[in-house]
Amino acid sequence: MNNVVKNAVKKVVVLGGGTAGWMAAALLKKVLAGAVEITLVESEDIGTVGVGEATIPPIRLFNNVMGINEAEFLRETKATIKLAIKFDNWRVPGEGYFHTFGAPGKSLAFCHFHHLWLRARQQGDTTSLWQYDLNYLCATTGKFAPINAKDSILELPYAYHFDAGLYARYLRKLSEQMGVLRHEGKVQQVFQHPNGDIKCLVLENGHELAGDLFIDCSGFRGLLIQEQLNAGYDDWGHFLPCDRAVAVPSERFEKTVPYTRSIAHSAGWQWRIPLQHRNGNGLVYSSAHYSDEQASDLLLANLERKALADPKFIRFRTGRRRQQWQRNVVAVGLASGFLEPLESTSIHLIQSAVVRLIQLFPHNGICQSAIKEYNQQSQLEYEQIRDFLILHYHANQRSDSPFWRDMQQMAIPDSLRQKMAIFADNGQLFREQNDLFLESSWLQVMLGQGIEPKDYHPIANNFSAEKLREMLANIQAIKQEPLAKLPDHDTYIQTMINRG
Ligand SMILES: Cc1cc2nc3c(=O)[nH]c(=O)nc-3n(C[C@H](O)[C@H](O)[C@H](O)COP(=O)(O)OP(=O)(O)OC[C@H]3O[C@@H](n4cnc5c(N)ncnc54)[C@H](O)[C@@H]3O)c2cc1C
């Protein structure tokens, strides 16, 4: 058991000014206001990781709590709308499917919509499940405007693609307006109290930053959580073997699609993220299968637009810090672990870590019970996302490369094996408590990766064949209806950024 000092927490020091550092500083200051003094230190010489451009819908909650105006946000961060991810070549080369933020059809009590669709399919209906999903219909026709849906059937959940550097700069401006103090400079030394807690950070210029609680947002190295406190790391490279990325911006396409592309190659996958001013591109790959040069050549050959900078290489280890909160240090962002960007979850993990810290905020002193709760919750969150990512790799039917064949053969966590088995047996999906991904996400990726349920729920038999056909046709018509009234995605963005 750690020997933890019970002092009131008044001074919070954030180490790092990447997306994690500024999201943490901004939200803590916004929510805790005058209860804490927040200081952030960052080093322009060290810089940030410089990637991280695709998000998932909870980011809108973060922006709302921050009081961010959407038009201003879109303008400041050169953002576009994200309704889905399109996965190409993941099941087999030449085929693709969407994982949207929406849900297909409309579910009945005790029976998800897809059971009705499975029965209709057994009767010979060839309509794709995605034809019942408004997010898919908008993504593929390039339409978007927020829908104020009275009926959940017409909800259109969305997130953003944005320029990560501009987002951090924007949050910095908001944070400084609220009173967050910023220091520029490299942390050169770290001093600890006799009990092991961090006492202060010393910058190159000799300036000392003392604090009661330190948020380590120093990136992969984890300057406080790992280099000082040695929290340890669970390496999940055996489940998710990609360990490098190469990133390069390119000229934008004439028309911006409201979704991320994820294009699988023979030993990794390529992202394409449309922003207002450029495309973000990168290749996530396994260094056991591609040299850096091969990876960079492959990426550049598949840009379809002119590169705007030299390729930048990033090495990473997939996994999580064993203790994300240890003593008076909470690691947030890359310092707390890394799950590759296949489902754009890292920025969300920053958000949920800061929300968790706010919920357990140790205003009266740090106690072991709060540390334990925090670490348990973050471990579960990481493991659930890890399982979802493994599903994409493991459930492939590619026979064209050793990488994909190895993925089919690899041992997977029991939690995932059970989820896949029950879906394959009878089409059932069970979302574990607090799982970030809803049943509709699991459904789309399982079907997209080629897992075909052998059966469907008997409630789907409660209707005559004719009634079922009529119900499905009605739902499809309801989902199609908004399309005619929605503007093009580019028109929507342009209208928003022109707003005063
Ligand atoms: C290839 C790749 C693609 C990604 N794509 C996505 C995506 O699409 N969506 C998503 O949600 N996430 C994505 N991520 C993750 C995302 O980039 C990060 O979660 C996010 O940028 C947060 O990074 P960070 O702030 O933790 O670290 P960094 O950006 O590395 O920032 C570290 C900060 O610490 C400072 N620092 C370090 N050492 C010192 C020191 N000694 N003194 C002073 N300051 C110091 C640095 O100056 C910097 O300000 C991706 C990550 C990678 C690697």
Coordinates of C-alpha atoms and ligand atoms in Angstrom, one line a residue:
M1 CA 0.0 0.0 0.0
N2 CA 1.4 3.4 -0.9
N3 CA 2.2 5.8 1.8
V4 CA 0.0 8.7 0.5
V5 CA 0.1 12.2 2.0
K6 CA -3.4 13.5 2.9
N7 CA -3.1 17.2 1.9
A8 CA -5.9 19.2 0.4
V9 CA -5.4 19.5 -3.4
K10 CA -5.3 23.1 -4.4
K11 CA -2.5 23.3 -6.9
V12 CA -2.6 21.1 -10.0
V13 CA 0.3 21.0 -12.4
V14 CA -0.2 19.7 -15.9
L15 CA 2.9 18.5 -17.7
G16 CA 2.4 18.7 -21.4
G17 CA 0.6 20.9 -23.9
G18 CA -0.6 18.4 -26.5
T19 CA -4.3 17.5 -26.9
A20 CA -4.2 15.7 -23.6
G21 CA -2.6 18.5 -21.6
W22 CA -4.9 21.2 -22.9
M23 CA -8.1 19.1 -22.7
A24 CA -7.2 18.3 -19.1
A25 CA -6.4 21.8 -18.1
A26 CA -9.4 23.3 -19.9
L27 CA -12.0 20.9 -18.5
L28 CA -10.6 20.9 -14.9
K29 CA -10.6 24.6 -14.8
K30 CA -14.0 24.9 -16.4
V31 CA -15.6 22.5 -13.9
L32 CA -13.6 23.0 -10.7
A33 CA -13.2 26.8 -11.4
G34 CA -11.8 28.6 -8.3
A35 CA -11.4 25.4 -6.3
V36 CA -8.0 24.8 -7.9
E37 CA -5.1 26.7 -9.4
I38 CA -4.0 25.1 -12.6
T39 CA -0.6 25.5 -14.2
L40 CA 0.5 23.9 -17.5
V41 CA 4.0 23.5 -18.7
E42 CA 4.9 22.6 -22.3
S43 CA 8.0 22.7 -24.5
E44 CA 7.8 24.0 -28.0
D45 CA 11.3 22.4 -28.6
I46 CA 9.9 19.0 -27.8
G47 CA 6.6 19.6 -29.6
T48 CA 3.6 17.3 -29.7
V49 CA 2.9 14.0 -31.4
G50 CA 1.1 16.0 -34.2
V51 CA -1.5 13.4 -35.1
G52 CA -5.0 12.6 -33.7
E53 CA -7.5 14.1 -36.0
A54 CA -10.6 11.8 -35.9
T55 CA -13.0 11.7 -33.0
I56 CA -16.1 10.0 -31.8
P57 CA -19.5 11.6 -30.8
P58 CA -18.8 12.1 -27.0
I59 CA -16.3 14.9 -28.0
R60 CA -19.4 17.0 -28.6
L61 CA -20.3 16.6 -24.9
F62 CA -16.8 17.9 -24.0
N63 CA -17.2 20.9 -26.3
N64 CA -20.7 21.6 -24.9
V65 CA -19.4 21.6 -21.3
M66 CA -16.7 23.9 -22.4
G67 CA -19.3 26.2 -23.8
I68 CA -17.8 26.0 -27.2
N69 CA -19.8 27.5 -30.1
E70 CA -19.8 25.0 -33.0
A71 CA -19.4 27.5 -35.8
E72 CA -16.4 29.0 -34.1
F73 CA -15.0 25.5 -33.3
L74 CA -15.3 24.5 -37.0
R75 CA -13.7 27.7 -38.1
E76 CA -10.8 27.6 -35.6
T77 CA -9.9 23.9 -36.0
K78 CA -10.6 23.5 -39.8
A79 CA -12.9 20.7 -38.8
T80 CA -15.3 18.6 -40.9
I81 CA -18.1 16.2 -39.8
K82 CA -17.6 12.6 -39.1
L83 CA -20.6 10.2 -39.4
A84 CA -18.8 6.9 -39.8
I85 CA -15.6 5.1 -40.7
K86 CA -15.4 3.2 -43.9
F87 CA -13.3 0.0 -43.7
D88 CA -11.9 -1.1 -47.0
N89 CA -10.2 -4.5 -47.7
W90 CA -10.6 -5.6 -44.0
R91 CA -12.6 -8.7 -44.6
V92 CA -11.2 -9.5 -48.0
P93 CA -9.4 -7.2 -50.5
G94 CA -11.7 -5.2 -52.8
E95 CA -14.7 -5.1 -50.3
G96 CA -15.7 -2.5 -47.8
Y97 CA -18.2 -1.8 -45.1
F98 CA -19.2 1.1 -42.8
H99 CA -19.0 1.4 -39.1
T100 CA -21.4 4.3 -38.5
F101 CA -22.2 6.2 -35.3
G102 CA -25.9 5.5 -36.0
A103 CA -28.1 2.4 -35.5
P104 CA -29.9 0.5 -38.2
G105 CA -33.7 0.4 -38.3
K106 CA -35.7 0.6 -35.1
S107 CA -35.5 -2.0 -32.4
L108 CA -38.4 -3.7 -30.7
A109 CA -38.6 -4.3 -27.0
F110 CA -36.3 -7.3 -26.3
C111 CA -35.4 -7.6 -29.9
H112 CA -32.8 -5.6 -31.9
F113 CA -33.7 -4.5 -35.4
H114 CA -31.1 -6.8 -37.0
H115 CA -33.1 -9.9 -36.0
L116 CA -36.0 -8.7 -38.2
W117 CA -33.5 -8.0 -41.0
L118 CA -31.9 -11.5 -40.6
R119 CA -35.3 -13.1 -40.9
A120 CA -36.1 -11.1 -44.0
R121 CA -32.8 -12.1 -45.5
Q122 CA -33.6 -15.7 -44.9
Q123 CA -36.8 -15.1 -46.9
G124 CA -34.7 -13.8 -49.8
D125 CA -34.6 -10.0 -49.1
T126 CA -31.3 -8.7 -50.3
T127 CA -31.5 -5.2 -48.8
S128 CA -28.2 -4.4 -46.9
L129 CA -28.6 -3.7 -43.2
W130 CA -26.9 -0.3 -43.8
Q131 CA -29.8 0.9 -46.0
Y132 CA -31.8 1.3 -42.7
D133 CA -29.1 3.5 -41.2
L134 CA -29.4 7.3 -41.6
N135 CA -25.7 7.8 -40.8
Y136 CA -24.8 5.5 -43.7
L137 CA -27.3 7.2 -46.0
C138 CA -25.9 10.6 -45.2
A139 CA -22.3 9.5 -45.3
T140 CA -22.6 7.9 -48.7
T141 CA -24.6 10.7 -50.3
G142 CA -22.4 13.4 -48.7
K143 CA -25.3 15.1 -46.9
F144 CA -25.2 16.7 -43.5
A145 CA -26.9 19.1 -41.1
P146 CA -27.7 18.3 -37.4
I147 CA -31.2 16.8 -37.1
N148 CA -33.2 17.7 -34.1
A149 CA -35.0 14.4 -33.9
K150 CA -38.1 14.0 -31.9
D151 CA -38.1 10.3 -32.7
S152 CA -34.9 8.3 -32.0
I153 CA -35.3 6.6 -35.4
L154 CA -34.0 9.9 -37.0
E155 CA -31.1 10.5 -34.7
L156 CA -27.9 11.4 -36.6
P157 CA -25.0 11.1 -34.2
Y158 CA -21.8 12.7 -35.3
A159 CA -18.3 13.7 -34.4
Y160 CA -15.5 15.7 -36.1
H161 CA -12.3 15.5 -37.9
F162 CA -10.1 18.4 -36.9
D163 CA -6.5 19.7 -37.0
A164 CA -5.1 18.4 -33.7
G165 CA -2.6 21.3 -33.5
L166 CA -5.3 23.9 -34.0
Y167 CA -7.6 22.2 -31.5
A168 CA -4.8 22.3 -28.8
R169 CA -4.2 26.0 -29.6
Y170 CA -7.9 26.7 -29.4
L171 CA -8.2 25.0 -26.0
R172 CA -5.1 26.9 -24.8
K173 CA -6.8 30.2 -25.6
L174 CA -10.0 29.2 -23.7
S175 CA -7.9 27.8 -20.8
E176 CA -5.8 31.0 -20.5
Q177 CA -9.0 33.1 -20.6
M178 CA -10.2 31.1 -17.6
G179 CA -7.0 31.6 -15.7
V180 CA -4.9 28.6 -16.4
L181 CA -1.2 29.6 -16.1
R182 CA 1.1 28.5 -18.9
H183 CA 4.9 28.1 -18.7
E184 CA 7.1 27.5 -21.7
G185 CA 10.2 25.4 -21.2
K186 CA 11.6 21.9 -20.8
V187 CA 11.2 20.1 -17.5
Q188 CA 14.8 19.2 -16.6
Q189 CA 14.5 17.8 -13.1
V190 CA 11.7 16.3 -10.9
F191 CA 11.9 16.4 -7.1
Q192 CA 10.0 14.0 -4.9
H193 CA 8.9 14.2 -1.2
P194 CA 10.5 11.7 1.1
N195 CA 7.4 9.5 0.8
G196 CA 7.8 9.3 -3.0
D197 CA 5.1 11.8 -4.0
I198 CA 6.1 14.4 -6.6
K199 CA 7.1 17.7 -5.0
C200 CA 8.0 19.9 -7.9
L201 CA 9.2 20.2 -11.5
V202 CA 12.2 22.3 -12.3
L203 CA 12.5 23.9 -15.8
E204 CA 15.7 24.5 -17.7
N205 CA 15.6 28.1 -16.7
G206 CA 15.5 27.1 -13.1
H207 CA 11.9 27.9 -12.5
E208 CA 10.2 25.6 -10.0
L209 CA 6.6 24.4 -10.3
A210 CA 5.3 22.9 -7.1
G211 CA 2.0 21.1 -6.9
D212 CA -0.4 18.9 -4.9
L213 CA -1.5 16.9 -7.9
F214 CA 0.4 16.4 -11.2
I215 CA -1.3 15.4 -14.4
D216 CA 1.3 13.7 -16.6
C217 CA 0.5 14.5 -20.2
S218 CA 4.1 14.3 -21.4
G219 CA 3.3 11.8 -24.2
F220 CA 4.6 8.3 -24.8
R221 CA 7.5 8.6 -22.4
G222 CA 5.4 9.3 -19.3
L223 CA 8.0 11.5 -17.7
L224 CA 6.4 11.4 -14.2
I225 CA 4.2 8.2 -14.2
Q226 CA 6.9 6.0 -15.7
E227 CA 10.3 7.7 -15.5
Q228 CA 9.8 8.8 -11.9
L229 CA 7.2 6.5 -10.5
N230 CA 7.8 3.4 -12.6
A231 CA 4.1 2.5 -12.9
G232 CA 4.7 -0.3 -15.4
Y233 CA 3.1 -1.1 -18.7
D234 CA 0.9 -4.0 -20.0
D235 CA 2.1 -4.6 -23.5
W236 CA -0.6 -5.8 -25.8
G237 CA 1.6 -6.2 -28.9
H238 CA 0.6 -9.9 -29.1
F239 CA -3.0 -8.9 -29.7
L240 CA -2.4 -5.8 -31.8
P241 CA 0.9 -6.1 -33.5
C242 CA 1.1 -2.8 -35.4
D243 CA 3.8 -0.8 -33.7
R244 CA 4.6 2.1 -36.0
A245 CA 2.9 4.7 -38.1
V246 CA 4.0 7.1 -40.8
A247 CA 1.9 10.2 -41.3
V248 CA 1.8 12.8 -44.1
P249 CA -0.7 15.6 -44.9
S250 CA -1.8 15.9 -48.5
E251 CA -3.9 18.3 -50.6
R252 CA -7.6 18.0 -50.0
F253 CA -10.1 16.4 -52.4
E254 CA -12.5 18.8 -54.1
K255 CA -15.4 17.4 -52.1
T256 CA -15.0 16.3 -48.5
V257 CA -16.8 13.2 -47.4
P258 CA -18.2 13.1 -43.9
Y259 CA -16.4 9.9 -42.8
T260 CA -12.9 8.6 -42.1
R261 CA -11.4 6.0 -44.5
S262 CA -9.5 3.0 -43.1
I263 CA -7.9 1.1 -45.9
A264 CA -6.2 -2.2 -45.0
H265 CA -3.0 -3.2 -46.8
S266 CA -1.0 -6.4 -46.5
A267 CA 0.4 -5.7 -43.1
G268 CA -1.4 -2.7 -41.7
W269 CA -3.9 0.0 -42.7
Q270 CA -4.0 3.5 -44.0
W271 CA -6.1 6.3 -42.6
R272 CA -7.5 9.2 -44.7
I273 CA -9.1 12.1 -42.8
P274 CA -10.7 14.9 -44.7
L275 CA -10.2 18.4 -43.1
Q276 CA -11.2 21.8 -44.6
H277 CA -7.7 22.7 -45.7
R278 CA -6.0 19.3 -46.3
N279 CA -6.3 15.5 -45.9
G280 CA -4.6 13.8 -42.9
N281 CA -3.1 10.5 -44.0
G282 CA -1.1 7.8 -42.3
L283 CA -0.2 4.2 -42.4
V284 CA -0.3 2.1 -39.2
Y285 CA 1.9 -1.0 -39.7
S286 CA 3.8 -3.8 -38.2
S287 CA 7.6 -3.3 -38.3
A288 CA 8.0 -7.1 -38.4
H289 CA 6.4 -7.0 -41.9
Y290 CA 7.3 -3.6 -43.4
S291 CA 10.5 -1.5 -43.3
D292 CA 10.0 2.2 -42.7
E293 CA 10.9 2.8 -46.3
Q294 CA 8.3 0.3 -47.6
A295 CA 5.6 1.8 -45.3
S296 CA 6.4 5.3 -46.5
D297 CA 6.4 4.3 -50.2
L298 CA 3.1 2.5 -49.8
L299 CA 1.5 5.5 -48.1
L300 CA 2.8 8.0 -50.7
A301 CA 1.7 5.7 -53.5
N302 CA -1.9 5.7 -52.1
L303 CA -2.4 9.3 -51.3
E304 CA -4.3 10.2 -54.5
R305 CA -3.3 13.9 -53.9
K306 CA 0.0 15.8 -53.6
A307 CA 1.9 15.3 -50.3
L308 CA 2.3 18.6 -48.4
A309 CA 5.2 17.6 -46.1
D310 CA 7.8 14.9 -45.6
P311 CA 6.5 11.7 -44.0
K312 CA 6.8 11.6 -40.2
F313 CA 7.5 8.3 -38.5
I314 CA 6.0 7.4 -35.0
R315 CA 6.9 4.4 -33.0
F316 CA 4.5 3.1 -30.3
R317 CA 3.8 0.2 -28.0
T318 CA 0.1 -0.8 -27.8
G319 CA -0.9 -1.3 -24.2
R320 CA -1.7 0.5 -21.0
R321 CA 0.1 1.9 -18.0
R322 CA -0.5 -0.5 -15.2
Q323 CA -1.3 2.2 -12.7
Q324 CA -2.7 5.3 -14.5
W325 CA -3.0 7.1 -11.2
Q326 CA -0.1 6.5 -8.8
R327 CA 0.7 8.6 -5.7
N328 CA -0.1 12.2 -6.7
V329 CA 0.3 11.6 -10.4
V330 CA -2.5 10.9 -12.9
A331 CA -1.4 10.0 -16.4
V332 CA -3.6 11.2 -19.2
G333 CA -3.2 10.8 -23.0
L334 CA -0.3 8.9 -24.5
A335 CA 1.4 8.9 -21.1
S336 CA -1.4 6.6 -19.9
G337 CA -1.2 4.0 -22.7
F338 CA -2.0 3.7 -26.4
L339 CA -4.5 1.9 -28.4
E340 CA -3.9 2.3 -32.1
P341 CA -6.2 4.8 -33.9
L342 CA -8.4 2.3 -35.8
E343 CA -11.6 3.5 -34.0
S344 CA -10.3 7.0 -33.1
T345 CA -10.5 6.3 -29.4
S346 CA -7.5 8.1 -27.9
I347 CA -8.9 11.6 -27.7
H348 CA -12.0 10.0 -26.1
L349 CA -9.8 8.2 -23.6
I350 CA -8.3 11.6 -22.6
Q351 CA -11.8 13.0 -22.1
S352 CA -13.0 10.1 -20.0
A353 CA -9.8 10.1 -17.9
V354 CA -10.4 13.8 -17.1
V355 CA -14.1 13.2 -16.4
R356 CA -13.2 10.3 -14.1
L357 CA -10.6 12.4 -12.3
I358 CA -13.2 15.2 -11.8
Q359 CA -15.7 12.7 -10.4
L360 CA -13.0 11.3 -7.9
F361 CA -11.3 14.7 -7.4
P362 CA -9.3 14.5 -4.2
H363 CA -10.1 18.0 -3.0
N364 CA -9.5 16.9 0.6
G365 CA -6.4 14.8 0.0
I366 CA -5.5 11.8 -2.1
C367 CA -6.8 8.5 -0.7
Q368 CA -6.0 5.0 -1.8
S369 CA -9.7 4.1 -2.4
A370 CA -10.0 6.8 -5.1
I371 CA -6.8 5.7 -6.7
K372 CA -8.0 2.1 -6.8
E373 CA -11.4 3.0 -8.2
Y374 CA -9.8 5.2 -10.9
N375 CA -7.4 2.5 -11.9
Q376 CA -10.0 -0.2 -12.1
Q377 CA -12.3 1.9 -14.2
S378 CA -9.6 2.9 -16.6
Q379 CA -8.3 -0.7 -16.9
L380 CA -11.8 -2.0 -17.9
E381 CA -12.2 0.9 -20.4
Y382 CA -8.9 0.1 -22.1
E383 CA -9.7 -3.7 -22.2
Q384 CA -13.1 -3.2 -23.7
I385 CA -11.7 -1.0 -26.5
R386 CA -8.8 -3.4 -27.0
D387 CA -11.3 -6.2 -27.6
F388 CA -13.2 -4.2 -30.2
L389 CA -10.0 -3.4 -32.1
I390 CA -8.9 -7.0 -32.1
L391 CA -12.2 -8.0 -33.6
H392 CA -11.3 -6.0 -36.8
Y393 CA -8.0 -7.8 -37.2
H394 CA -9.0 -11.3 -36.0
A395 CA -12.2 -11.8 -37.9
N396 CA -10.7 -11.4 -41.4
Q397 CA -11.0 -13.8 -44.3
R398 CA -7.9 -12.6 -46.1
S399 CA -5.6 -15.3 -47.4
D400 CA -3.3 -13.0 -49.3
S401 CA -0.6 -12.2 -46.7
P402 CA 1.1 -13.9 -43.7
F403 CA 0.1 -10.9 -41.5
W404 CA -3.7 -11.4 -42.0
R405 CA -3.4 -15.2 -41.8
D406 CA -1.5 -14.8 -38.4
M407 CA -4.3 -12.5 -37.2
Q408 CA -6.9 -15.2 -37.9
Q409 CA -4.9 -17.8 -35.9
M410 CA -4.0 -15.6 -32.9
A411 CA -5.2 -16.3 -29.4
I412 CA -7.8 -13.7 -28.5
P413 CA -9.2 -12.6 -25.0
D414 CA -11.9 -14.9 -23.7
S415 CA -14.2 -11.8 -23.4
L416 CA -14.1 -11.3 -27.1
R417 CA -14.3 -15.0 -28.0
Q418 CA -17.6 -15.3 -26.1
K419 CA -19.0 -12.2 -27.8
M420 CA -18.2 -13.5 -31.3
A421 CA -19.5 -17.0 -30.5
I422 CA -22.9 -15.9 -29.3
F423 CA -23.3 -13.6 -32.2
A424 CA -22.4 -16.4 -34.7
D425 CA -24.7 -18.8 -32.9
N426 CA -27.9 -16.8 -32.6
G427 CA -27.2 -13.2 -33.6
Q428 CA -27.3 -11.9 -30.0
L429 CA -25.2 -9.0 -28.9
F430 CA -24.6 -8.0 -25.3
R431 CA -22.9 -4.8 -24.4
E432 CA -21.0 -4.9 -21.1
Q433 CA -21.4 -2.3 -18.5
N434 CA -19.9 1.0 -19.6
D435 CA -18.6 -0.4 -22.9
L436 CA -17.9 2.6 -25.1
F437 CA -19.2 0.8 -28.1
L438 CA -22.9 0.2 -28.4
E439 CA -24.5 -3.0 -29.8
S440 CA -24.9 -1.3 -33.2
S441 CA -21.1 -0.9 -33.4
W442 CA -20.4 -4.5 -32.5
L443 CA -23.1 -5.5 -35.0
Q444 CA -21.7 -3.5 -37.9
V445 CA -18.1 -4.7 -37.4
M446 CA -19.1 -8.3 -36.9
L447 CA -21.2 -8.4 -40.0
G448 CA -18.6 -6.3 -41.9
Q449 CA -15.9 -8.7 -41.0
G450 CA -17.9 -11.6 -42.2
I451 CA -19.4 -13.2 -39.1
E452 CA -22.8 -14.5 -40.2
P453 CA -25.3 -15.4 -37.5
K454 CA -26.8 -18.9 -37.9
D455 CA -30.1 -17.9 -36.2
Y456 CA -32.2 -14.9 -35.1
H457 CA -34.4 -14.1 -32.2
P458 CA -37.8 -15.8 -32.2
I459 CA -39.5 -12.5 -31.6
A460 CA -38.8 -11.7 -35.3
N461 CA -41.2 -14.5 -36.1
N462 CA -44.1 -12.7 -34.4
F463 CA -45.1 -11.2 -37.8
S464 CA -46.3 -12.6 -41.0
A465 CA -43.9 -12.4 -43.9
E466 CA -46.0 -9.7 -45.5
K467 CA -46.2 -7.6 -42.3
L468 CA -42.4 -7.9 -41.9
R469 CA -41.8 -6.7 -45.5
E470 CA -44.2 -3.8 -44.9
M471 CA -42.4 -2.8 -41.6
L472 CA -39.0 -2.9 -43.2
A473 CA -40.1 -0.9 -46.2
N474 CA -41.7 1.7 -43.8
I475 CA -38.5 2.0 -41.8
Q476 CA -36.4 2.4 -44.9
A477 CA -38.7 5.2 -46.2
I478 CA -38.6 7.0 -42.9
K479 CA -34.8 6.9 -42.9
Q480 CA -34.6 8.1 -46.5
E481 CA -36.9 11.0 -46.0
P482 CA -34.5 13.6 -44.5
L483 CA -32.0 13.2 -47.3
A484 CA -33.8 15.4 -49.7
K485 CA -33.8 18.3 -47.2
L486 CA -30.3 18.0 -46.0
P487 CA -27.5 20.2 -47.5
D488 CA -24.2 18.8 -48.9
H489 CA -21.6 18.4 -46.2
D490 CA -19.3 21.0 -47.7
T491 CA -22.2 23.5 -48.0
Y492 CA -23.0 22.9 -44.3
I493 CA -19.4 23.5 -43.3
Q494 CA -19.1 26.6 -45.4
T495 CA -22.4 28.1 -44.0
M496 CA -21.2 27.5 -40.5
I497 CA -17.7 29.0 -40.9
N498 CA -19.2 32.1 -42.6
R499 CA -21.4 32.7 -39.5
G500 CA -20.4 35.8 -37.5
Ligands
LIG1 C1 -0.3 7.4 -35.4 C2 -1.3 8.0 -34.5 C3 -2.5 8.3 -35.0 C4 -3.5 8.8 -34.1 N1 -4.7 9.1 -34.5 C5 -5.7 9.5 -33.6 C6 -7.0 9.7 -34.1 O1 -7.3 9.7 -35.2 N2 -7.9 10.0 -33.1 C7 -7.6 10.0 -31.8 O2 -8.5 10.2 -30.9 N3 -6.4 9.9 -31.4 C8 -5.4 9.6 -32.3 N4 -4.1 9.4 -31.8 C9 -3.8 9.7 -30.5 C10 -3.6 11.2 -30.2 O3 -2.6 11.7 -31.1 C11 -3.2 11.5 -28.8 O4 -4.0 10.8 -27.9 C12 -3.2 12.9 -28.5 O5 -2.6 13.7 -29.5 C13 -2.7 13.2 -27.2 O6 -1.3 13.2 -27.1 P1 -0.6 13.7 -25.8 O7 -1.1 15.1 -25.5 O8 -0.9 12.7 -24.8 O9 0.9 13.7 -26.2 P2 1.8 14.7 -27.1 O10 1.1 15.2 -28.2 O11 3.1 13.9 -27.4 O12 2.2 15.9 -26.1 C14 3.2 15.8 -25.1 C15 3.4 17.1 -24.5 O13 4.3 17.0 -23.4 C16 5.3 18.0 -23.6 N5 6.6 17.5 -22.9 C17 7.1 16.3 -23.0 N6 8.2 16.2 -22.2 C18 8.4 17.5 -21.7 C19 9.4 18.1 -20.9 N7 10.5 17.4 -20.5 N8 9.2 19.3 -20.5 C20 8.1 20.1 -21.0 N9 7.2 19.6 -21.7 C21 7.3 18.3 -22.1 C22 5.5 18.2 -25.1 O14 6.1 19.4 -25.4 C23 4.0 18.1 -25.5 O15 3.4 19.4 -25.3 C24 -3.2 9.0 -32.7 C25 -1.9 8.6 -32.3 C26 -0.9 8.1 -33.1 C27 0.4 7.8 -32.6

